[in-house]
């Protein structure tokens, strides 16, 4: 939401039919201050009116300058830079700096940032031991959620959340260590032994190295795979007030440390309606034997048997610009690792859905999760890792929102209200008298 077609004197007039009273609410950025609704009462001792918006579908919860989305036009910009440019021209650490500090970094700033990240990229022994005791069937997102909260125990300066310098330290550690935790989960599940960090490599190359390295083998990470992973991390880096960013802001508003807040954000991302959709897309494609089965599968989505995972979006009512970029990335990766027939099925599914009235009338288009899993699968990863990769990329977005919120002195603890639909006051009933 960004609208400057208001001036300070704009107001919304409302008449309460219960009392005939007229109210004038100030308009700013096409919003009205919800707390002003409290002036609307029938009796003077009433609490006053509230707005009802269970999924916050039409509610602005903050002001932010980090990320801009125009859902109707399919536009996504990080601090004003279009996603198409950031993904094709930037590196992930460059975009981390941009999201955190608002400008593309100067060469010296990027060198310093890279050095801080490298110095913080060590594999905490306690956290490696934590992974060693996880049930191998535990979802790697659950491992990450647990390890993020436990990571806070590695440092003794994590609670000074109102201090900008302390926040910067936590931000560096979380950007540096989230891929290490992700690699620990991957290696534990696959019995590959402890993580070996190599900060001589780029951020994304080291991430792939920490997962894929094998004792006694010096496998080079293919440049096309490093570029694809780096671009995917950028494409997933931020997306304004999505479910997990909202979780980050709500949990962090209690002034808890960012490791626990990030664990909560990762838990929100885990869900199949959010970041878990990339895993669900591949599981969906695995149910479709061939392109010939696409029409029948689409019918099952239209009759409500299932959802077409990787399609639809609360904000985009046009093509998710990230889906376009990822679709092009997929072609580059498959040129290296060999064609995957699932890509043909995905493209056939996309074409059929876009041309189908059920999807077009509901403005359902491919979102960021539709093609991303195909790339991770082509890199050799199992589908349960896909949301973990989403979390590694999105960590910087959660942290940028956290930093922006904690720097704002007007920030208060999030505590919504409710419409109470339960019993009226009633007397206690002893156990012997209960029916
Ligand atoms: C992400 O918010 C973000 O920015 C998230 C994200 C980010 O970067 O952080 O972009 C990442 O989470 C992308 C979304 C990944 N999720 C999926 O791909 C799961 C499948 N998509 C849907 O479940 C759904 O589209 C949501 C959850 C994404 C959005 O849901 P809404 O906005 O609550 O819409 P809705 O469920 O009210 O659906 C509206 C209509 C319904 O039909 P009718 O009741 O009008 O008949 O559209 C239908 C829905 O049944 N519909 C779908 C559908 N998505 C919506 N029908 C079939 N397949 C789908 N995927």
Coordinates of C-alpha atoms and ligand atoms in Angstrom, one line a residue:
X1 CA 0.0 0.0 0.0
X2 CA 1.5 3.3 -1.0
X3 CA -0.7 6.2 -1.7
X4 CA 0.1 9.9 -1.8
X5 CA -3.3 10.9 -3.3
X6 CA -4.3 12.4 0.1
X7 CA -3.7 15.7 1.7
X8 CA -3.7 16.3 5.5
X9 CA -7.3 17.7 5.5
X10 CA -8.9 14.7 3.9
X11 CA -11.5 13.0 6.0
X12 CA -14.1 10.1 6.0
X13 CA -17.5 11.1 7.2
X14 CA -19.7 8.3 8.8
X15 CA -23.1 8.4 10.3
X16 CA -24.0 5.8 13.0
X17 CA -27.6 4.8 12.2
X18 CA -28.0 3.7 15.9
X19 CA -27.6 7.2 17.1
X20 CA -27.7 9.5 14.1
X21 CA -24.4 10.9 15.2
X22 CA -21.9 11.9 12.4
X23 CA -18.2 11.3 12.8
X24 CA -15.2 12.6 10.8
X25 CA -12.2 10.3 10.5
X26 CA -8.9 11.7 9.2
X27 CA -7.5 9.9 6.0
X28 CA -3.7 9.4 5.5
X29 CA -2.2 7.1 2.9
X30 CA -5.7 5.9 2.1
X31 CA -6.1 4.6 5.6
X32 CA -8.0 5.7 8.7
X33 CA -6.6 5.4 12.2
X34 CA -8.5 2.4 13.6
X35 CA -8.2 3.7 17.2
X36 CA -10.3 6.7 16.1
X37 CA -13.2 4.3 15.6
X38 CA -13.4 4.1 19.4
X39 CA -15.1 7.5 19.5
X40 CA -18.1 5.8 17.9
X41 CA -20.4 4.8 20.8
X42 CA -24.0 4.3 21.5
X43 CA -23.7 4.9 25.3
X44 CA -20.9 7.1 26.8
X45 CA -19.6 4.2 28.9
X46 CA -19.3 1.9 25.8
X47 CA -15.8 0.6 24.9
X48 CA -16.3 2.1 21.5
X49 CA -16.1 0.7 17.9
X50 CA -13.4 -1.6 16.6
X51 CA -12.7 -2.9 13.1
X52 CA -13.1 -6.7 12.4
X53 CA -10.4 -8.2 10.0
X54 CA -9.5 -11.8 11.1
X55 CA -6.7 -12.4 8.6
X56 CA -5.7 -8.8 8.5
X57 CA -6.7 -8.9 4.8
X58 CA -7.5 -5.2 4.8
X59 CA -5.5 -3.9 7.7
X60 CA -2.2 -1.9 7.7
X61 CA -0.1 -2.8 10.7
X62 CA 3.0 -0.7 10.2
X63 CA 4.8 1.9 8.1
X64 CA 7.8 0.4 6.3
X65 CA 10.3 1.5 3.6
X66 CA 11.9 -1.8 3.0
X67 CA 9.9 -3.5 0.3
X68 CA 7.1 -2.4 -2.1
X69 CA 4.6 -4.6 -3.9
X70 CA 1.9 -3.6 -6.4
X71 CA -0.2 -6.8 -6.5
X72 CA -2.4 -5.6 -9.5
X73 CA 0.6 -4.8 -11.6
X74 CA 2.9 -7.6 -10.4
X75 CA 5.5 -5.3 -9.2
X76 CA 8.1 -6.1 -6.4
X77 CA 10.8 -3.6 -5.4
X78 CA 13.5 -3.8 -2.7
X79 CA 14.1 -0.2 -1.5
X80 CA 12.9 0.9 -4.9
X81 CA 15.0 -1.5 -7.0
X82 CA 12.9 -3.9 -9.2
X83 CA 13.3 -7.6 -8.3
X84 CA 14.2 -8.4 -11.9
X85 CA 17.4 -6.2 -11.4
X86 CA 18.3 -7.2 -7.9
X87 CA 18.1 -10.9 -8.8
X88 CA 20.0 -10.6 -12.1
X89 CA 22.6 -7.9 -11.2
X90 CA 23.1 -8.2 -7.4
X91 CA 24.7 -10.7 -5.1
X92 CA 22.8 -11.9 -2.0
X93 CA 25.1 -10.1 0.4
X94 CA 24.7 -6.9 -1.6
X95 CA 20.9 -7.2 -1.4
X96 CA 21.1 -8.0 2.3
X97 CA 22.9 -4.6 2.8
X98 CA 20.3 -2.9 0.6
X99 CA 17.4 -4.3 2.6
X100 CA 19.0 -3.6 5.9
X101 CA 20.5 -0.1 5.3
X102 CA 18.5 1.2 2.4
X103 CA 21.2 1.7 -0.3
X104 CA 23.3 -0.5 -2.5
X105 CA 26.6 -0.9 -0.7
X106 CA 29.8 0.9 -1.7
X107 CA 32.7 -1.5 -2.5
X108 CA 34.3 -0.8 0.9
X109 CA 31.0 -1.3 2.7
X110 CA 30.4 -4.6 1.0
X111 CA 34.0 -5.8 1.8
X112 CA 33.4 -4.9 5.5
X113 CA 30.0 -6.6 5.5
X114 CA 31.4 -9.7 3.9
X115 CA 34.3 -9.8 6.4
X116 CA 31.8 -9.4 9.4
X117 CA 29.7 -12.3 8.0
X118 CA 32.7 -14.5 7.4
X119 CA 34.0 -13.9 10.9
X120 CA 30.6 -14.8 12.3
X121 CA 30.3 -18.0 10.2
X122 CA 31.6 -20.6 12.6
X123 CA 29.7 -23.9 13.4
X124 CA 28.7 -23.5 17.1
X125 CA 29.6 -26.9 18.7
X126 CA 26.5 -26.9 21.0
X127 CA 24.3 -26.4 18.0
X128 CA 26.0 -29.2 16.1
X129 CA 25.4 -31.5 19.2
X130 CA 21.8 -30.3 19.2
X131 CA 21.4 -31.6 15.7
X132 CA 23.1 -34.9 16.5
X133 CA 20.2 -35.8 18.9
X134 CA 17.3 -34.7 16.6
X135 CA 15.1 -37.6 15.3
X136 CA 16.2 -37.9 11.7
X137 CA 12.5 -37.9 10.6
X138 CA 12.0 -34.5 12.2
X139 CA 11.2 -32.0 9.4
X140 CA 14.4 -29.9 8.7
X141 CA 12.3 -26.7 9.2
X142 CA 11.5 -27.9 12.7
X143 CA 15.2 -28.5 13.2
X144 CA 15.9 -24.9 12.0
X145 CA 13.1 -23.5 14.2
X146 CA 14.6 -25.2 17.3
X147 CA 18.2 -24.4 16.4
X148 CA 17.4 -20.7 15.8
X149 CA 16.0 -20.3 19.3
X150 CA 18.9 -22.4 20.8
X151 CA 21.5 -20.2 18.9
X152 CA 20.6 -17.3 21.1
X153 CA 22.3 -19.3 23.9
X154 CA 25.6 -19.0 22.2
X155 CA 25.9 -15.3 22.9
X156 CA 25.4 -13.2 26.1
X157 CA 24.4 -9.9 24.4
X158 CA 21.1 -10.9 22.7
X159 CA 18.6 -9.0 24.8
X160 CA 19.6 -5.4 24.2
X161 CA 17.0 -5.1 21.4
X162 CA 16.6 -1.3 21.7
X163 CA 20.3 -0.8 21.0
X164 CA 21.1 -0.3 17.3
X165 CA 24.7 -1.6 17.6
X166 CA 23.7 -4.7 19.5
X167 CA 20.9 -5.3 16.9
X168 CA 23.6 -5.1 14.1
X169 CA 25.7 -7.8 15.9
X170 CA 22.7 -10.1 16.1
X171 CA 21.8 -9.4 12.4
X172 CA 25.3 -10.3 11.3
X173 CA 25.3 -13.6 13.3
X174 CA 21.9 -14.6 12.1
X175 CA 22.7 -14.0 8.4
X176 CA 26.0 -15.8 8.8
X177 CA 24.7 -18.8 10.8
X178 CA 21.3 -19.5 9.3
X179 CA 22.9 -21.4 6.4
X180 CA 25.2 -23.2 8.8
X181 CA 22.1 -24.4 10.8
X182 CA 20.4 -25.4 7.5
X183 CA 23.5 -27.4 6.5
X184 CA 23.6 -29.1 9.9
X185 CA 20.0 -30.2 9.5
X186 CA 20.7 -31.5 5.9
X187 CA 23.8 -33.4 6.9
X188 CA 22.3 -34.9 10.0
X189 CA 19.3 -36.2 8.1
X190 CA 21.7 -37.7 5.5
X191 CA 24.4 -39.0 7.8
X192 CA 27.0 -36.8 6.2
X193 CA 28.9 -35.9 9.4
X194 CA 29.5 -32.4 10.8
X195 CA 29.4 -29.2 8.8
X196 CA 32.7 -27.8 7.4
X197 CA 32.6 -24.1 6.8
X198 CA 34.8 -22.5 4.0
X199 CA 34.6 -18.8 4.1
X200 CA 37.0 -18.5 1.3
X201 CA 34.0 -19.3 -0.9
X202 CA 31.2 -16.9 -1.6
X203 CA 28.1 -16.9 0.7
X204 CA 26.1 -19.1 -1.6
X205 CA 29.0 -21.3 -2.7
X206 CA 29.9 -21.9 1.0
X207 CA 26.2 -22.7 1.7
X208 CA 26.2 -25.4 -1.0
X209 CA 29.6 -26.6 0.0
X210 CA 28.5 -27.0 3.7
X211 CA 25.7 -29.2 2.5
X212 CA 27.3 -31.1 -0.3
X213 CA 30.9 -31.6 0.7
X214 CA 32.0 -35.2 1.2
X215 CA 35.1 -36.3 3.2
X216 CA 38.1 -36.8 0.9
X217 CA 36.4 -35.2 -2.1
X218 CA 37.0 -31.7 -3.2
X219 CA 33.8 -31.3 -5.4
X220 CA 33.8 -27.8 -7.0
X221 CA 30.4 -26.1 -6.8
X222 CA 29.3 -25.5 -10.4
X223 CA 29.1 -21.7 -11.1
X224 CA 25.6 -22.1 -12.6
X225 CA 24.4 -23.7 -9.4
X226 CA 26.1 -21.1 -7.2
X227 CA 24.5 -18.3 -9.3
X228 CA 21.1 -20.0 -9.2
X229 CA 21.2 -20.4 -5.4
X230 CA 22.4 -16.8 -4.9
X231 CA 19.5 -15.6 -7.1
X232 CA 17.0 -17.7 -5.3
X233 CA 18.1 -16.3 -1.9
X234 CA 17.7 -12.8 -3.3
X235 CA 14.2 -13.7 -4.8
X236 CA 13.1 -14.9 -1.4
X237 CA 14.8 -12.2 0.7
X238 CA 11.8 -10.1 1.6
X239 CA 8.1 -9.6 0.7
X240 CA 6.7 -6.8 2.9
X241 CA 4.1 -7.9 5.5
X242 CA 3.8 -11.6 4.6
X243 CA 2.7 -14.1 7.3
X244 CA 6.2 -14.8 8.6
X245 CA 7.3 -11.2 8.6
X246 CA 4.1 -10.4 10.5
X247 CA 5.0 -13.2 12.9
X248 CA 8.5 -11.7 13.3
X249 CA 7.1 -8.3 14.1
X250 CA 4.4 -9.5 16.4
X251 CA 6.7 -11.8 18.5
X252 CA 9.6 -9.2 18.5
X253 CA 7.1 -6.5 19.7
X254 CA 7.4 -8.2 23.2
X255 CA 11.1 -7.2 23.1
X256 CA 12.2 -10.9 23.1
X257 CA 15.6 -11.5 21.5
X258 CA 15.7 -11.9 17.7
X259 CA 16.7 -15.6 17.8
X260 CA 13.4 -16.5 19.4
X261 CA 11.5 -14.1 17.1
X262 CA 13.2 -15.6 14.0
X263 CA 12.3 -19.1 15.3
X264 CA 8.6 -17.9 15.4
X265 CA 8.9 -16.4 11.9
X266 CA 10.4 -19.7 10.6
X267 CA 7.5 -21.6 12.1
X268 CA 5.1 -19.4 10.3
X269 CA 7.0 -19.9 7.0
X270 CA 6.9 -23.7 7.5
X271 CA 3.1 -23.9 6.7
X272 CA 2.0 -25.2 3.3
X273 CA 0.0 -22.1 2.6
X274 CA 3.2 -20.0 3.0
X275 CA 6.8 -21.1 2.5
X276 CA 5.9 -24.8 2.7
X277 CA 4.2 -24.5 -0.7
X278 CA 7.5 -25.1 -2.6
X279 CA 7.7 -28.6 -1.0
X280 CA 4.0 -29.1 -1.7
X281 CA 4.4 -28.2 -5.4
X282 CA 7.0 -30.9 -6.0
X283 CA 4.9 -33.5 -4.1
X284 CA 2.0 -32.3 -6.3
X285 CA 4.0 -32.7 -9.5
X286 CA 5.1 -36.2 -8.4
X287 CA 1.4 -37.2 -8.4
X288 CA 1.1 -36.2 -12.1
X289 CA 2.5 -39.0 -14.2
X290 CA 2.6 -37.1 -17.6
X291 CA 1.5 -34.0 -19.4
X292 CA -1.6 -36.0 -20.5
X293 CA -2.7 -36.2 -16.9
X294 CA -2.7 -32.4 -16.4
X295 CA -6.4 -31.7 -17.5
X296 CA -7.8 -34.3 -15.0
X297 CA -5.5 -32.9 -12.2
X298 CA -6.6 -29.4 -12.9
X299 CA -10.3 -30.5 -12.6
X300 CA -9.5 -32.0 -9.2
X301 CA -8.3 -28.5 -8.1
X302 CA -11.3 -26.8 -9.5
X303 CA -13.8 -29.1 -7.8
X304 CA -12.1 -28.4 -4.5
X305 CA -10.4 -31.8 -4.0
X306 CA -7.1 -30.1 -3.6
X307 CA -5.4 -26.7 -4.2
X308 CA -3.1 -26.0 -7.1
X309 CA 0.0 -25.5 -4.9
X310 CA 2.3 -22.7 -6.1
X311 CA -0.6 -20.8 -7.5
X312 CA -2.5 -17.9 -6.0
X313 CA -1.5 -15.1 -3.7
X314 CA -3.1 -12.8 -1.2
X315 CA -1.5 -9.7 -2.8
X316 CA -0.5 -10.6 -6.4
X317 CA -3.6 -10.6 -8.6
X318 CA -1.2 -10.8 -11.5
X319 CA 1.9 -12.8 -12.3
X320 CA 4.3 -13.0 -9.3
X321 CA 7.4 -11.3 -10.8
X322 CA 9.6 -13.8 -8.9
X323 CA 7.9 -16.8 -10.6
X324 CA 8.9 -15.4 -14.0
X325 CA 12.6 -15.0 -12.9
X326 CA 12.7 -18.4 -11.3
X327 CA 11.1 -20.0 -14.4
X328 CA 14.0 -18.6 -16.4
X329 CA 16.6 -19.7 -13.8
X330 CA 15.2 -23.3 -14.0
X331 CA 16.1 -23.4 -17.7
X332 CA 19.7 -22.4 -16.9
X333 CA 20.0 -25.1 -14.1
X334 CA 18.6 -27.8 -16.3
X335 CA 21.1 -26.9 -19.0
X336 CA 23.8 -27.9 -16.5
X337 CA 22.2 -30.9 -14.7
X338 CA 20.1 -32.3 -17.5
X339 CA 16.5 -31.9 -18.3
X340 CA 13.8 -32.8 -15.8
X341 CA 10.4 -34.0 -17.3
X342 CA 8.7 -32.5 -14.3
X343 CA 9.5 -29.1 -15.8
X344 CA 7.4 -30.0 -18.8
X345 CA 4.5 -31.0 -16.6
X346 CA 4.9 -27.8 -14.5
X347 CA 4.8 -25.6 -17.7
X348 CA 1.8 -27.6 -19.0
X349 CA 0.0 -27.1 -15.7
X350 CA 0.8 -23.4 -15.7
X351 CA -0.4 -22.9 -19.2
X352 CA -3.6 -24.9 -18.7
X353 CA -4.4 -23.1 -15.4
X354 CA -3.8 -19.6 -16.7
X355 CA -6.1 -20.3 -19.7
X356 CA -8.8 -21.8 -17.4
X357 CA -11.7 -19.5 -16.3
X358 CA -11.7 -21.0 -12.7
X359 CA -8.2 -19.6 -12.2
X360 CA -8.3 -16.5 -14.4
X361 CA -11.6 -15.4 -12.8
X362 CA -10.0 -15.7 -9.4
X363 CA -6.8 -14.0 -10.6
X364 CA -4.7 -17.0 -9.7
X365 CA -1.2 -17.0 -11.2
X366 CA 2.0 -18.9 -10.4
X367 CA 3.7 -17.5 -7.2
X368 CA 7.3 -17.7 -6.0
X369 CA 6.9 -21.4 -5.0
X370 CA 5.7 -22.8 -8.3
X371 CA 9.1 -23.4 -9.9
X372 CA 11.6 -23.0 -7.1
X373 CA 11.4 -26.6 -5.9
X374 CA 12.2 -27.9 -9.4
X375 CA 15.5 -26.1 -9.2
X376 CA 16.4 -27.3 -5.7
X377 CA 15.4 -30.8 -6.8
X378 CA 17.7 -30.4 -9.8
X379 CA 20.5 -29.5 -7.4
X380 CA 19.9 -32.9 -5.7
X381 CA 18.0 -31.8 -2.6
X382 CA 14.9 -33.6 -1.2
X383 CA 11.7 -31.6 -1.1
X384 CA 11.7 -31.2 2.7
X385 CA 14.8 -28.9 2.3
X386 CA 13.0 -26.5 0.0
X387 CA 11.4 -24.4 2.7
X388 CA 14.6 -24.3 4.7
X389 CA 16.2 -22.6 1.6
X390 CA 13.3 -20.2 1.6
X391 CA 14.1 -19.4 5.3
X392 CA 17.8 -18.9 4.6
X393 CA 16.9 -16.3 2.0
X394 CA 14.1 -14.7 4.0
X395 CA 16.2 -14.3 7.2
X396 CA 17.5 -10.9 6.1
X397 CA 13.9 -9.7 5.4
X398 CA 12.7 -10.7 8.9
X399 CA 15.8 -9.0 10.4
X400 CA 15.3 -5.8 8.3
X401 CA 11.7 -5.6 9.5
X402 CA 12.8 -6.3 13.1
X403 CA 15.5 -3.6 12.9
X404 CA 13.1 -1.1 11.4
X405 CA 10.4 -1.8 14.1
X406 CA 12.8 -1.7 17.1
X407 CA 14.3 1.6 15.9
X408 CA 10.8 3.1 15.9
X409 CA 10.2 4.6 19.3
X410 CA 6.4 4.4 18.7
X411 CA 6.5 0.6 18.5
X412 CA 4.2 -1.1 21.1
X413 CA 3.5 -4.7 21.9
X414 CA 1.1 -6.3 19.5
X415 CA -2.2 -7.1 21.3
X416 CA -5.3 -7.3 19.1
X417 CA -8.9 -7.4 20.5
X418 CA -11.8 -9.9 19.8
X419 CA -15.5 -10.3 19.4
X420 CA -16.4 -12.4 22.4
X421 CA -18.9 -15.2 21.5
X422 CA -18.7 -17.3 24.6
X423 CA -20.9 -17.8 27.7
X424 CA -22.1 -14.9 29.8
X425 CA -21.0 -14.9 33.5
X426 CA -22.2 -18.1 35.4
X427 CA -21.8 -19.9 38.8
X428 CA -19.3 -22.6 39.5
X429 CA -20.6 -26.2 39.4
X430 CA -19.0 -28.8 41.8
X431 CA -17.9 -32.0 40.2
X432 CA -20.6 -34.1 41.9
X433 CA -23.3 -31.8 40.5
X434 CA -22.1 -31.7 36.9
X435 CA -24.3 -33.5 34.3
Ligands
LIG1 C1 4.0 -17.4 -0.3 O1 2.2 -13.2 1.5 C2 3.2 -13.4 0.9 O2 3.9 -12.5 0.4 C3 3.7 -14.8 0.8 C4 4.9 -15.1 -0.1 C5 6.2 -14.5 0.5 O3 7.1 -14.2 -0.3 O4 6.3 -14.3 1.7 O5 4.7 -14.6 -1.4 C6 5.2 -16.6 -0.2 O6 3.5 -17.8 0.7 C7 3.3 -17.6 -1.6 C8 2.0 -18.5 -1.5 C9 2.4 -19.9 -1.4 N1 1.2 -20.7 -1.1 C10 0.6 -21.6 -2.1 O7 1.0 -21.7 -3.2 C11 -0.5 -22.4 -1.6 C12 -1.7 -22.4 -2.6 N2 -2.2 -21.0 -2.6 C13 -3.4 -20.8 -1.8 O8 -3.6 -21.6 -0.7 C14 -3.8 -19.3 -1.7 O9 -3.8 -18.8 -3.0 C15 -3.0 -18.4 -0.8 C16 -2.9 -19.0 0.6 C17 -1.7 -18.2 -1.3 C18 -3.8 -17.1 -0.7 O10 -5.0 -17.4 -0.1 P1 -6.2 -16.3 0.1 O11 -5.7 -14.9 -0.3 O12 -6.6 -16.4 1.5 O13 -7.3 -16.7 -0.9 P2 -8.5 -17.7 -0.6 O14 -7.9 -18.9 0.0 O15 -9.5 -16.9 0.1 O16 -8.9 -18.1 -2.1 C19 -9.8 -17.2 -2.9 C20 -10.4 -18.2 -3.9 C21 -11.1 -19.4 -3.3 O17 -12.2 -19.8 -4.1 P3 -13.7 -19.3 -3.9 O18 -14.0 -19.5 -2.4 O19 -13.8 -17.9 -4.3 O20 -14.5 -20.3 -4.7 O21 -9.4 -18.7 -4.8 C22 -9.4 -20.1 -4.6 C23 -10.1 -20.4 -3.3 O22 -10.6 -21.7 -3.3 N3 -8.0 -20.4 -4.6 C24 -7.4 -21.5 -5.1 C25 -6.1 -21.4 -4.9 N4 -5.8 -20.3 -4.2 C26 -7.0 -19.7 -4.0 N5 -8.0 -22.6 -5.8 C27 -7.2 -23.6 -6.2 N6 -5.8 -23.5 -6.0 C28 -5.2 -22.5 -5.4 N7 -3.9 -22.4 -5.2

